[in-house]
Structure formats: C-alpha cells, structure tokens
Coordinates of C-alpha atoms in Angstrom, one line a residue:
Chain A
M1 CA 13.8 9.3 -26.8
G2 CA 11.6 9.5 -24.1
I3 CA 10.0 12.5 -22.2
F4 CA 9.1 11.5 -18.8
T5 CA 5.9 12.8 -17.7
M6 CA 3.8 13.2 -14.8
P7 CA 1.8 9.8 -15.1
S8 CA -1.4 9.7 -14.2
L9 CA -1.9 7.5 -10.6
G10 CA -5.5 6.8 -11.2
A11 CA -8.7 7.5 -13.4
D12 CA -9.6 10.7 -11.3
M13 CA -6.2 12.2 -10.9
E14 CA -5.6 15.5 -12.4
A15 CA -2.4 17.2 -11.1
G16 CA 0.6 16.0 -8.8
K17 CA 3.3 17.7 -7.0
L18 CA 6.7 17.0 -7.8
V19 CA 8.6 17.2 -4.5
E20 CA 11.3 15.2 -4.7
W21 CA 14.3 14.0 -7.7
T22 CA 15.5 10.3 -7.2
V23 CA 17.9 10.9 -10.1
K24 CA 20.5 13.6 -11.4
P25 CA 21.5 14.3 -15.4
G26 CA 24.0 12.0 -16.1
D27 CA 22.2 8.8 -14.7
T28 CA 21.4 6.0 -16.4
V29 CA 17.9 4.2 -15.9
K30 CA 16.0 1.1 -16.6
R31 CA 12.7 0.2 -17.0
G32 CA 10.8 -0.3 -13.6
D33 CA 13.8 2.4 -12.1
I34 CA 12.2 5.3 -9.4
V35 CA 12.3 8.4 -11.0
A36 CA 10.8 10.9 -8.7
V37 CA 8.2 11.2 -5.7
V38 CA 5.1 13.0 -6.6
E39 CA 2.8 14.0 -3.9
T40 CA -0.7 13.1 -4.7
Q41 CA -4.3 13.0 -3.0
K42 CA -3.2 9.5 -1.8
G43 CA -0.1 10.4 -0.4
A44 CA 3.8 10.3 -1.7
I45 CA 4.3 8.2 -4.9
E46 CA 7.2 7.2 -6.2
I47 CA 7.3 7.1 -9.8
E48 CA 8.8 4.3 -12.3
T49 CA 10.3 5.0 -15.6
F50 CA 9.5 2.5 -18.4
D51 CA 11.8 4.0 -20.7
E52 CA 15.9 3.0 -20.2
G53 CA 18.6 5.2 -21.3
T54 CA 20.3 8.0 -20.0
V55 CA 18.5 10.8 -18.0
T56 CA 19.5 14.1 -19.5
E57 CA 17.6 17.1 -18.2
L58 CA 15.1 17.4 -15.5
T59 CA 13.1 20.1 -16.8
A60 CA 10.2 20.4 -13.8
E61 CA 10.8 22.3 -11.1
L62 CA 10.7 20.6 -7.6
G63 CA 7.4 21.7 -5.4
R64 CA 5.3 22.4 -8.6
E65 CA 1.8 21.0 -9.0
L66 CA 1.3 19.9 -12.4
P67 CA -1.2 18.5 -14.6
V68 CA -0.7 15.1 -15.7
G69 CA 1.1 14.1 -19.0
A70 CA 3.2 17.7 -17.8
P71 CA 6.6 17.0 -19.1
L72 CA 9.0 16.0 -16.1
A73 CA 12.7 14.5 -17.7
V74 CA 14.1 13.4 -20.7
I75 CA 15.2 10.3 -20.6
L76 CA 17.4 9.7 -23.8
K77 CA 17.7 5.7 -25.6
P78 CA 21.3 4.3 -25.5
G79 CA 22.9 5.2 -28.4
E80 CA 20.7 8.6 -29.1
D81 CA 22.0 12.0 -28.9
M82 CA 19.5 14.9 -28.5
R83 CA 20.9 16.9 -31.3
R84 CA 20.8 14.1 -33.9
D85 CA 16.9 14.3 -33.2
P86 CA 16.2 18.2 -33.7
I87 CA 12.3 17.1 -34.1
E88 CA 11.7 15.2 -31.4
A89 CA 14.1 17.9 -29.2
E90 CA 12.1 20.6 -30.7
A91 CA 8.6 18.7 -29.2
I92 CA 10.0 19.5 -25.8
P93 CA 8.7 22.1 -24.4
P94 CA 11.9 23.5 -22.8
A95 CA 13.5 22.2 -25.8
R96 CA 16.9 24.4 -26.8
P97 CA 16.5 25.2 -30.6
V98 CA 19.3 23.3 -32.1
S99 CA 19.6 25.9 -35.1
T100 CA 20.5 29.1 -32.9
P101 CA 24.2 29.6 -32.0
Q102 CA 23.7 30.8 -28.7
P103 CA 22.0 29.0 -25.8
V104 CA 19.0 30.0 -24.9
P105 CA 18.5 30.7 -21.2
D106 CA 17.0 28.1 -19.2
P107 CA 13.4 29.1 -18.6
I108 CA 13.4 26.8 -15.4
P109 CA 15.7 27.8 -12.5
R110 CA 17.2 24.6 -11.2
S111 CA 15.8 24.3 -7.7
A112 CA 17.6 22.0 -5.1
P113 CA 20.2 19.6 -6.4
A114 CA 19.0 16.3 -7.5
T115 CA 20.3 14.1 -5.1
G116 CA 21.1 10.3 -5.4
T117 CA 19.7 8.9 -2.2
A118 CA 15.4 9.6 -1.6
V119 CA 14.7 11.4 1.9
M120 CA 12.3 8.7 3.0
A121 CA 9.2 10.4 4.8
S122 CA 5.9 9.1 5.9
P123 CA 3.1 11.1 4.5
A124 CA 2.0 13.2 7.5
A125 CA 6.1 13.9 8.3
R126 CA 6.1 14.8 4.7
V127 CA 3.0 17.1 4.8
R128 CA 3.9 18.8 8.4
A129 CA 7.6 19.5 7.2
H130 CA 6.0 21.1 4.0
E131 CA 3.8 23.4 6.6
L132 CA 6.7 24.4 8.4
G133 CA 8.6 25.3 5.6
L134 CA 11.8 22.4 6.6
D135 CA 13.3 20.7 4.1
L136 CA 13.3 16.8 4.5
R137 CA 16.9 16.4 4.1
D138 CA 18.0 18.3 7.0
I139 CA 15.6 16.0 9.2
R140 CA 17.4 12.6 10.7
G141 CA 14.9 10.0 10.1
T142 CA 14.5 7.6 13.2
G143 CA 11.7 5.2 11.3
P144 CA 12.2 2.0 9.7
G145 CA 15.5 2.5 7.2
G146 CA 15.7 5.6 8.1
V147 CA 12.5 6.7 7.5
V148 CA 11.6 10.4 8.4
V149 CA 8.4 10.2 10.6
L150 CA 6.1 12.7 12.2
G151 CA 7.9 12.8 15.7
D152 CA 11.6 13.7 13.7
V153 CA 9.9 16.8 12.1
D154 CA 8.1 17.5 15.4
G155 CA 11.3 17.5 17.6
L156 CA 13.3 19.6 14.9
S157 CA 10.4 21.9 14.9
A158 CA 10.0 22.4 18.3
A159 CA 13.1 24.3 18.0
V160 CA 12.3 26.2 15.2
P161 CA 9.6 29.3 16.1
R162 CA 6.1 28.9 14.4
S163 CA 5.4 32.2 12.8
T164 CA 1.9 31.3 11.7
P165 CA -0.5 28.6 13.4
T166 CA -0.9 25.6 10.8
P167 CA -3.5 23.7 9.8
T168 CA -3.9 19.9 11.4
S169 CA -1.5 17.8 8.8
D170 CA -4.3 15.2 9.1
G171 CA -6.9 17.6 8.2
T172 CA -5.2 18.1 4.8
R173 CA -4.3 14.5 4.2
L174 CA -7.4 13.3 4.9
G175 CA -9.7 16.2 2.9
E176 CA -7.6 15.2 -0.6
M177 CA -7.9 11.7 0.4
R178 CA -11.6 11.9 1.0
K179 CA -11.9 13.8 -2.5
A180 CA -9.8 11.0 -4.5
I181 CA -11.9 8.1 -3.3
A182 CA -15.0 10.1 -3.4
A183 CA -14.3 10.7 -7.0
A184 CA -13.3 7.0 -7.7
M185 CA -16.6 6.0 -6.0
T186 CA -18.7 8.2 -7.5
R187 CA -17.6 7.0 -11.0
A188 CA -17.6 3.3 -10.6
K189 CA -21.1 3.5 -8.8
Q190 CA -22.1 5.6 -11.8
T191 CA -20.5 3.5 -14.3
I192 CA -20.2 0.1 -13.4
P193 CA -23.4 -2.2 -12.9
H194 CA -22.1 -3.5 -9.8
F195 CA -24.1 -7.3 -9.2
Y196 CA -23.2 -8.8 -6.0
L197 CA -22.6 -13.1 -4.9
S198 CA -22.1 -14.1 -1.4
E199 CA -21.1 -17.4 0.4
T200 CA -20.3 -18.0 3.9
I201 CA -17.3 -20.3 4.4
D202 CA -16.4 -22.4 7.3
V203 CA -12.7 -21.1 7.5
D204 CA -11.8 -23.4 11.1
P205 CA -9.8 -25.8 8.7
A206 CA -7.5 -22.5 7.4
I207 CA -7.4 -21.3 11.4
R208 CA -6.2 -24.6 12.5
F209 CA -3.6 -24.8 9.9
L210 CA -1.9 -21.2 10.3
E211 CA -2.1 -21.7 14.4
E212 CA 0.0 -25.2 13.5
R213 CA 2.2 -23.5 11.0
N214 CA 3.0 -20.5 12.8
A215 CA 3.2 -21.9 16.7
S216 CA 6.6 -22.9 15.6
L217 CA 8.1 -20.3 13.8
S218 CA 9.4 -17.3 14.7
P219 CA 7.0 -13.6 14.3
D220 CA 9.1 -12.8 10.8
K221 CA 7.9 -16.2 9.3
R222 CA 4.1 -16.3 10.5
I223 CA 1.2 -15.9 8.0
L224 CA -1.8 -14.4 8.6
L225 CA -5.2 -15.4 7.8
G226 CA -5.9 -12.1 5.0
A227 CA -2.5 -13.7 3.1
L228 CA -4.1 -16.8 2.7
F229 CA -7.3 -14.8 1.3
V230 CA -5.0 -12.9 -1.1
R231 CA -3.4 -16.5 -2.4
A232 CA -6.9 -17.8 -2.7
T233 CA -8.2 -14.8 -4.6
T234 CA -5.2 -14.9 -6.8
L235 CA -5.5 -18.5 -7.5
A236 CA -9.5 -18.3 -8.2
A237 CA -9.0 -15.3 -10.1
G238 CA -6.3 -17.7 -12.7
K239 CA -9.2 -19.9 -13.0
V240 CA -11.9 -17.3 -14.1
P241 CA -10.1 -14.8 -16.3
V242 CA -13.4 -12.4 -16.5
M243 CA -13.0 -11.8 -12.9
N244 CA -9.2 -10.2 -13.4
G245 CA -8.5 -7.0 -15.7
H246 CA -9.6 -3.7 -16.9
F247 CA -12.9 -2.4 -18.5
N248 CA -11.8 0.8 -20.3
E249 CA -13.7 2.8 -23.0
P250 CA -14.1 1.9 -26.2
D251 CA -12.3 -1.4 -26.0
G252 CA -14.1 -2.7 -23.2
F253 CA -12.7 -5.5 -21.1
Q254 CA -9.1 -6.6 -21.2
P255 CA -8.7 -9.8 -19.4
S256 CA -4.8 -9.6 -17.7
E257 CA -2.2 -12.4 -18.2
V258 CA -0.6 -11.3 -14.6
I259 CA -2.8 -11.4 -11.2
N260 CA -1.9 -8.3 -9.1
P261 CA -4.2 -8.1 -6.5
G262 CA -5.3 -4.9 -5.0
V263 CA -4.7 -5.1 -1.2
A264 CA -6.9 -2.5 0.1
V265 CA -4.8 -0.9 3.5
A266 CA -7.3 1.1 5.8
L267 CA -5.1 4.1 7.2
R268 CA -5.0 5.7 10.5
G269 CA -8.0 8.0 10.9
G270 CA -9.7 7.0 7.5
G271 CA -9.2 6.9 4.5
L272 CA -7.8 3.9 2.4
V273 CA -5.2 2.5 -0.4
A274 CA -5.3 -0.7 -2.4
P275 CA -1.8 -1.0 -3.9
A276 CA -1.1 -4.2 -5.7
L277 CA 0.9 -7.1 -5.3
M278 CA 2.8 -7.2 -8.2
D279 CA 2.4 -10.8 -10.3
A280 CA 0.9 -12.7 -7.1
M281 CA 0.7 -15.5 -9.2
S282 CA 4.4 -16.4 -9.2
M283 CA 4.2 -16.4 -5.7
T284 CA 4.1 -19.5 -2.7
L285 CA 1.9 -18.2 -0.2
E286 CA 4.8 -17.4 2.3
E287 CA 6.0 -15.0 -0.4
T288 CA 2.4 -13.9 -0.7
M289 CA 2.2 -12.7 3.0
E290 CA 5.9 -10.8 2.7
G291 CA 4.7 -9.1 -0.4
M292 CA 2.0 -8.1 2.1
R293 CA 3.7 -7.2 5.0
D294 CA 6.3 -4.9 2.5
L295 CA 2.9 -3.4 1.1
V296 CA 1.3 -2.6 4.6
A297 CA 4.7 -0.8 5.9
R298 CA 5.4 1.1 2.6
A299 CA 1.9 2.2 2.6
R300 CA 1.6 3.7 6.1
A301 CA 5.3 4.8 5.7
G302 CA 4.5 6.6 2.2
R303 CA 6.8 4.7 -0.4
L304 CA 4.1 3.0 -2.9
R305 CA 5.1 2.9 -6.6
S306 CA 3.1 4.2 -9.5
S307 CA 2.9 0.9 -11.0
E308 CA 1.2 -0.5 -7.4
M309 CA -1.3 2.0 -7.6
T310 CA -2.1 1.4 -11.4
K311 CA -1.7 -2.1 -12.2
G312 CA -4.5 -4.1 -9.8
T313 CA -6.1 -6.6 -12.1
I314 CA -8.7 -7.4 -9.1
T315 CA -9.3 -5.8 -4.9
V316 CA -9.4 -7.9 -2.0
S317 CA -10.5 -6.2 1.1
S318 CA -10.5 -7.3 4.6
L319 CA -12.0 -6.1 7.6
G320 CA -9.4 -8.0 9.5
E321 CA -9.9 -10.5 12.6
T322 CA -12.5 -8.6 14.3
G323 CA -15.1 -6.6 13.1
A324 CA -17.9 -6.5 11.1
E325 CA -18.9 -9.8 9.4
E326 CA -20.1 -9.0 5.9
M327 CA -19.3 -6.0 3.5
T328 CA -20.5 -5.3 -0.2
G329 CA -17.5 -3.5 -1.6
V330 CA -17.8 -1.1 -4.2
I331 CA -15.3 -2.0 -7.5
F332 CA -12.2 0.0 -8.3
P333 CA -12.3 1.4 -11.6
P334 CA -10.9 0.4 -14.0
Q335 CA -10.9 -3.4 -12.0
V336 CA -13.9 -5.4 -12.9
A337 CA -14.2 -7.6 -9.5
L338 CA -13.5 -6.7 -5.6
V339 CA -13.3 -9.4 -3.1
G340 CA -14.6 -8.2 0.2
L341 CA -14.4 -10.7 3.2
G342 CA -16.1 -10.2 7.0
A343 CA -14.4 -10.7 9.8
P344 CA -14.4 -14.4 11.2
H345 CA -17.3 -15.1 13.5
L346 CA -18.0 -18.0 15.5
R347 CA -21.3 -19.6 14.6
P348 CA -23.4 -22.7 14.7
W349 CA -22.5 -24.5 11.9
V350 CA -23.7 -27.9 10.6
V351 CA -20.7 -30.4 9.6
D352 CA -21.3 -33.8 8.6
G353 CA -24.8 -34.0 10.1
E354 CA -23.7 -33.0 13.3
I355 CA -24.0 -28.7 14.3
V356 CA -20.9 -28.1 15.7
P357 CA -19.5 -24.5 16.0
R358 CA -17.4 -23.2 13.6
H359 CA -15.4 -19.6 12.5
V360 CA -16.9 -18.5 9.4
V361 CA -16.5 -15.9 7.2
T362 CA -18.4 -14.2 4.8
L363 CA -17.3 -13.7 1.0
T364 CA -19.0 -11.1 -1.2
V365 CA -17.7 -11.0 -4.4
S366 CA -18.7 -7.9 -6.2
A367 CA -18.3 -8.0 -10.0
D368 CA -19.0 -5.8 -13.6
H369 CA -22.4 -7.0 -15.3
R370 CA -20.6 -5.4 -18.6
V371 CA -17.8 -8.2 -18.1
S372 CA -19.0 -11.2 -16.3
D373 CA -22.4 -12.6 -15.3
G374 CA -23.3 -14.9 -11.9
R375 CA -22.7 -18.4 -13.0
Q376 CA -19.0 -17.0 -13.5
V377 CA -19.0 -15.4 -9.9
A378 CA -20.4 -18.6 -8.6
R379 CA -16.9 -20.2 -10.2
F380 CA -15.1 -17.9 -8.5
I381 CA -16.3 -18.8 -5.1
S382 CA -16.6 -22.2 -5.4
A383 CA -12.6 -22.1 -6.1
F384 CA -12.3 -19.7 -3.7
E385 CA -14.3 -21.7 -1.2
K386 CA -12.3 -25.0 -2.0
L387 CA -8.8 -23.3 -1.7
V388 CA -9.6 -21.8 1.7
Q389 CA -10.9 -25.1 2.9
S390 CA -7.8 -26.8 2.0
P391 CA -5.2 -24.8 2.8
E392 CA -2.2 -27.0 2.7
E393 CA -2.9 -26.7 -1.4
L394 CA -2.1 -23.0 -1.3
Chain B
M1 CA 15.3 -3.4 33.0
T2 CA 12.1 -2.1 34.5
E3 CA 8.4 -2.0 33.1
T4 CA 9.0 1.7 32.5
D5 CA 12.0 0.6 29.9
Y6 CA 9.6 -2.0 28.2
Q7 CA 6.8 0.9 27.7
A8 CA 9.2 3.1 26.3
I9 CA 10.7 0.0 24.1
F10 CA 7.0 -1.0 23.0
L11 CA 6.4 2.7 22.1
E12 CA 9.6 3.0 20.2
E13 CA 8.7 0.3 17.7
L14 CA 4.8 0.8 18.1
V15 CA 5.8 4.4 16.0
R16 CA 8.5 2.8 13.9
V17 CA 5.5 0.1 12.6
A18 CA 2.9 2.8 12.7
P19 CA 5.1 6.2 11.4
D20 CA 1.5 8.2 11.5
I21 CA 1.1 7.8 15.5
D22 CA 2.7 10.5 17.5
A23 CA 4.3 8.7 20.6
D24 CA 3.7 11.5 22.6
D25 CA -0.4 11.0 22.1
V26 CA -0.5 7.2 23.0
G27 CA -1.5 6.8 26.7
P28 CA -0.4 3.7 28.7
D29 CA -4.1 2.3 28.4
D30 CA -4.8 2.8 24.7
H31 CA -6.1 -0.5 22.9
I32 CA -3.0 -0.7 20.1
Q33 CA -6.1 -1.9 17.9
D34 CA -9.0 -0.1 19.0
D35 CA -7.8 3.0 19.4
L36 CA -4.7 3.1 17.4
E37 CA -6.3 1.3 15.0
L38 CA -3.9 -1.3 14.0
D39 CA -4.3 -3.9 11.5
S40 CA -3.4 -7.5 12.4
M41 CA -0.7 -6.9 9.9
D42 CA 0.6 -4.1 12.0
V43 CA 0.6 -6.1 15.4
L44 CA 2.5 -9.0 13.4
N45 CA 4.8 -6.2 12.4
L46 CA 5.3 -4.9 16.3
V47 CA 6.1 -8.5 17.5
T48 CA 8.4 -9.1 15.1
A49 CA 9.9 -5.8 15.9
L50 CA 9.8 -7.0 19.7
H51 CA 11.1 -10.1 18.9
Q52 CA 13.9 -9.0 16.8
R53 CA 15.0 -6.6 19.7
L54 CA 14.4 -8.1 22.6
G55 CA 14.5 -11.8 21.9
I56 CA 11.3 -12.4 23.6
D57 CA 9.2 -14.4 21.1
I58 CA 5.6 -13.4 22.0
P59 CA 3.6 -16.1 20.7
E60 CA -0.1 -15.8 18.7
K61 CA -1.9 -16.8 21.9
D62 CA -0.4 -14.4 24.0
Y63 CA -1.3 -11.2 21.6
T64 CA -3.9 -10.0 23.7
E65 CA -1.1 -9.8 26.5
I66 CA 0.6 -6.3 24.5
S67 CA -3.2 -5.2 23.7
T68 CA -1.8 -1.6 25.6
P69 CA 1.4 -0.3 26.3
A70 CA 0.6 -0.8 30.0
R71 CA 0.1 -4.6 29.3
A72 CA 3.1 -5.3 26.9
A73 CA 5.2 -3.6 29.2
A74 CA 4.2 -5.9 32.3
Y75 CA 4.1 -8.7 30.2
L76 CA 7.4 -8.1 28.5
A77 CA 8.9 -7.5 31.9
R78 CA 7.7 -11.0 32.8
S79 CA 8.9 -12.7 30.0
A80 CA 12.2 -11.3 29.7

C-alpha cells in the first residue's frame, strides 16, 4: 500500500497547495500517472504517482496549503486490501481503526468531488480565478486544448461584481516565484563551489544547416538553434558523465544513467523555470525539438509535471537568438553543471587563415568543483563544439 | 478578409501561444519579442498556428514581417 504524499518539487519547497484531483476513489493508476495538481511557488505542477494500484481514498482537502510529506491519498497495490494490512493502515493519519465496530466519522469533509478530467489553466488564470473566488470548472477555456486562459477568467469576472479590490495576480505569482528562485540560487552559491570555462564557437555551419533544412519544411517541422544546443549538450554529457547527475549530502555525486537536460524557459514579466526533457539521449534532433516545444507550451500553460521539475540532470540556459553575447549561470541544485549560451553575434573570425564574418556563440559551462575539474569540463566543451560544427551528426 | 480581420486572428493565436498575455493589453505596434517577450519558440509556435489556421506559410526570412500585430496584419493580407 502506498500513502501518496505531498512531494518535494525542489530542495527549497516546504509546502504546496492542493488545487485539483485528477483521480477519484476507485480509479486505477500506474507509475507516472498524474494524480493531482499542486500550486507551488513555481506555478501549478501536475503530480505523478510512483505507485501502481487503486486509489482508495483522497485524504487531503482541496484548497489547503500542505507541508511536504503530508498524506494526500491512499493507493492500494494490486491484490492488496487495506483491512488485511491493519498495521500499515493505522499508520495513515486519517486511518479508520479496523478493530472498532462503529465507523469513525471522516474528519475531512469531502470538498468538490474529484472529476476524471483535470481543468487545465494557465498559472495567471488559476491565480486570478482564486482571487475572484471563481471555480475553474465553471469557466470555458479557449486556450490550446481547452486551457482556461487569463482572458476567459476576466471575461467571466466582468459579469461578476467584485466585492473587494484584488491584488494583481502577476505581483502575487512573481513574488512567490522570485522567493523560490532566491532560495535555490542562494543555496547554489553558498554550497556549490562553482568554476567556469568558456569557449566562443563559430555557429555559421549550424545556422546554414538549419536554414537549408527549414526552408523546405512547414513551420511545425522547423528546428531552432536552441534545439541543436540541447541535443549537443545531451550528446556531450553522454561523453563526460561527470557533468550529468545530482550531488546530495551525504552521498556526494551520483552520476545519472539517463540524461534529462533541464531547459530554462523565461516567463513573461520575470522568473523562470527549467523543466527537464526526459531521457533526451534516446531522442533524435527532431524529437528533441518536439519535446522542447511541448515543454515551453506547458510551461506557459502551467502544466508541467513533478518529474520534470525534479529529475533534470544538467541545465541548458540559452539567451535565444537576440540579446547579450555571454552568460555565466548559476547551477540549479542538486545538479552539477549548467551550460550557458549567449545569443549569436556577427564577428570577424579567422577561418583557414582568412578573416571572415561569422556568427559566433559564447558557451560558458558552470561546473561544480566538488565533482569535476577543468580538464573534464574542457572535454565537454570540445565535444559540444565538434557537434555544433557538424550539425548533420546530431 | 480585411487587415482588421487578420489582426484579430493574429491576436487570437498570439494569446493562445502565450496564455499569460491579455489580448486587451496588446497594442497594434507592440513588438512581439521586445515588448511582449515572446521567445523564438513562441514565435515559431505562432507561425505554426497561423499556418494551420490560414494556410499561410511564413518562411523564416519573413519572421520580421510579423513583428507587430499591425505589420503582421498587413503581411497576412498581402500573402493570402
């Protein structure tokens, strides 16, 4: 039997607010299924289960702020029966003692019945609906796949008289996200002995490769330079495993067999999230691009999954196609490396003894000196550079 | 369809790609990247959405033509 608890979605998360059930008692679930949606400092996150079995009870109340580790639901493994496992059953806080004949009244009132379908909503819409006291289930979503967006909430709320002035939702969300970023980055800078290696790379071959490839393809098949960088990071991390994994006390560094590059996504108005592209090594360049598109879209719509928030093994942070030329990033704990990429800039460059104009990108790798040394990071950079200069091999 | 129609469609698809933007707050001359903070992935998603909805395939070299709702409306009207 599994007691499904409020997971930690980052080393600095202390609590989360349960905002939605996506299962109901009697539903069967398997590993990786989404069970609930929790509002955190980083927005609404879909929580996956690592157990399989039947949901027998939803013990936590919707709308409540709950600490990490608080029981949320009971999931019985196939063939299990709670009455036959009284010791374990008694360990559940809202347990019904099996020896007493009369049923104990349920201490937690069942709030809204769980619906089989989750209400999908953008983080801003979710916050605004909460402020206005509106139920997301009553709002028709007009976003992609029926996602409730800010305009839908505002459209409905225009018809509802506002009793009290409400704080701006952006202020609330950003304030919380800023706190989360502050905590994670302070911890990173206080505990990780960062060191940095940089290299400026000629990306003209990569840009030409993509221009030629994309010119004949419809927009949904086009690939961005950013996807090529994520693919190169993945392959380079495969060659230098000491860049890919987690460092936790007291065990120290645990290299990861799978490579889950976290892709930093800047959110409008400030803040960022770095959801992981799971098992990117198994993907082609096209699949990497597809996966990134999906991550960015879900980061914007507020539907990232708990595994994506916690299982990143190395982060890629790219400044995009315009902007500053160099970035020295802060490692996202418990990871041990971050690949920072500036925007491409046109510069005079020496190629075969001639000075020619070339688009160059400055790559800066931030690494954890508890785990790696300059030589290993230099190997990573060299592998990355080779891949970007022969993009057809990606 | 008039440019006004195309601008309305462009705005609809824009807020689908970036659900945290309120269409009422977007001006016709707002730059989608500098003012509205779309990144290159968002721009590609917008181009993809316009292709699917209008059948107009905007090549990469023309992305600057849709940098504001007003420019995009004119470009889409020309390309239709």
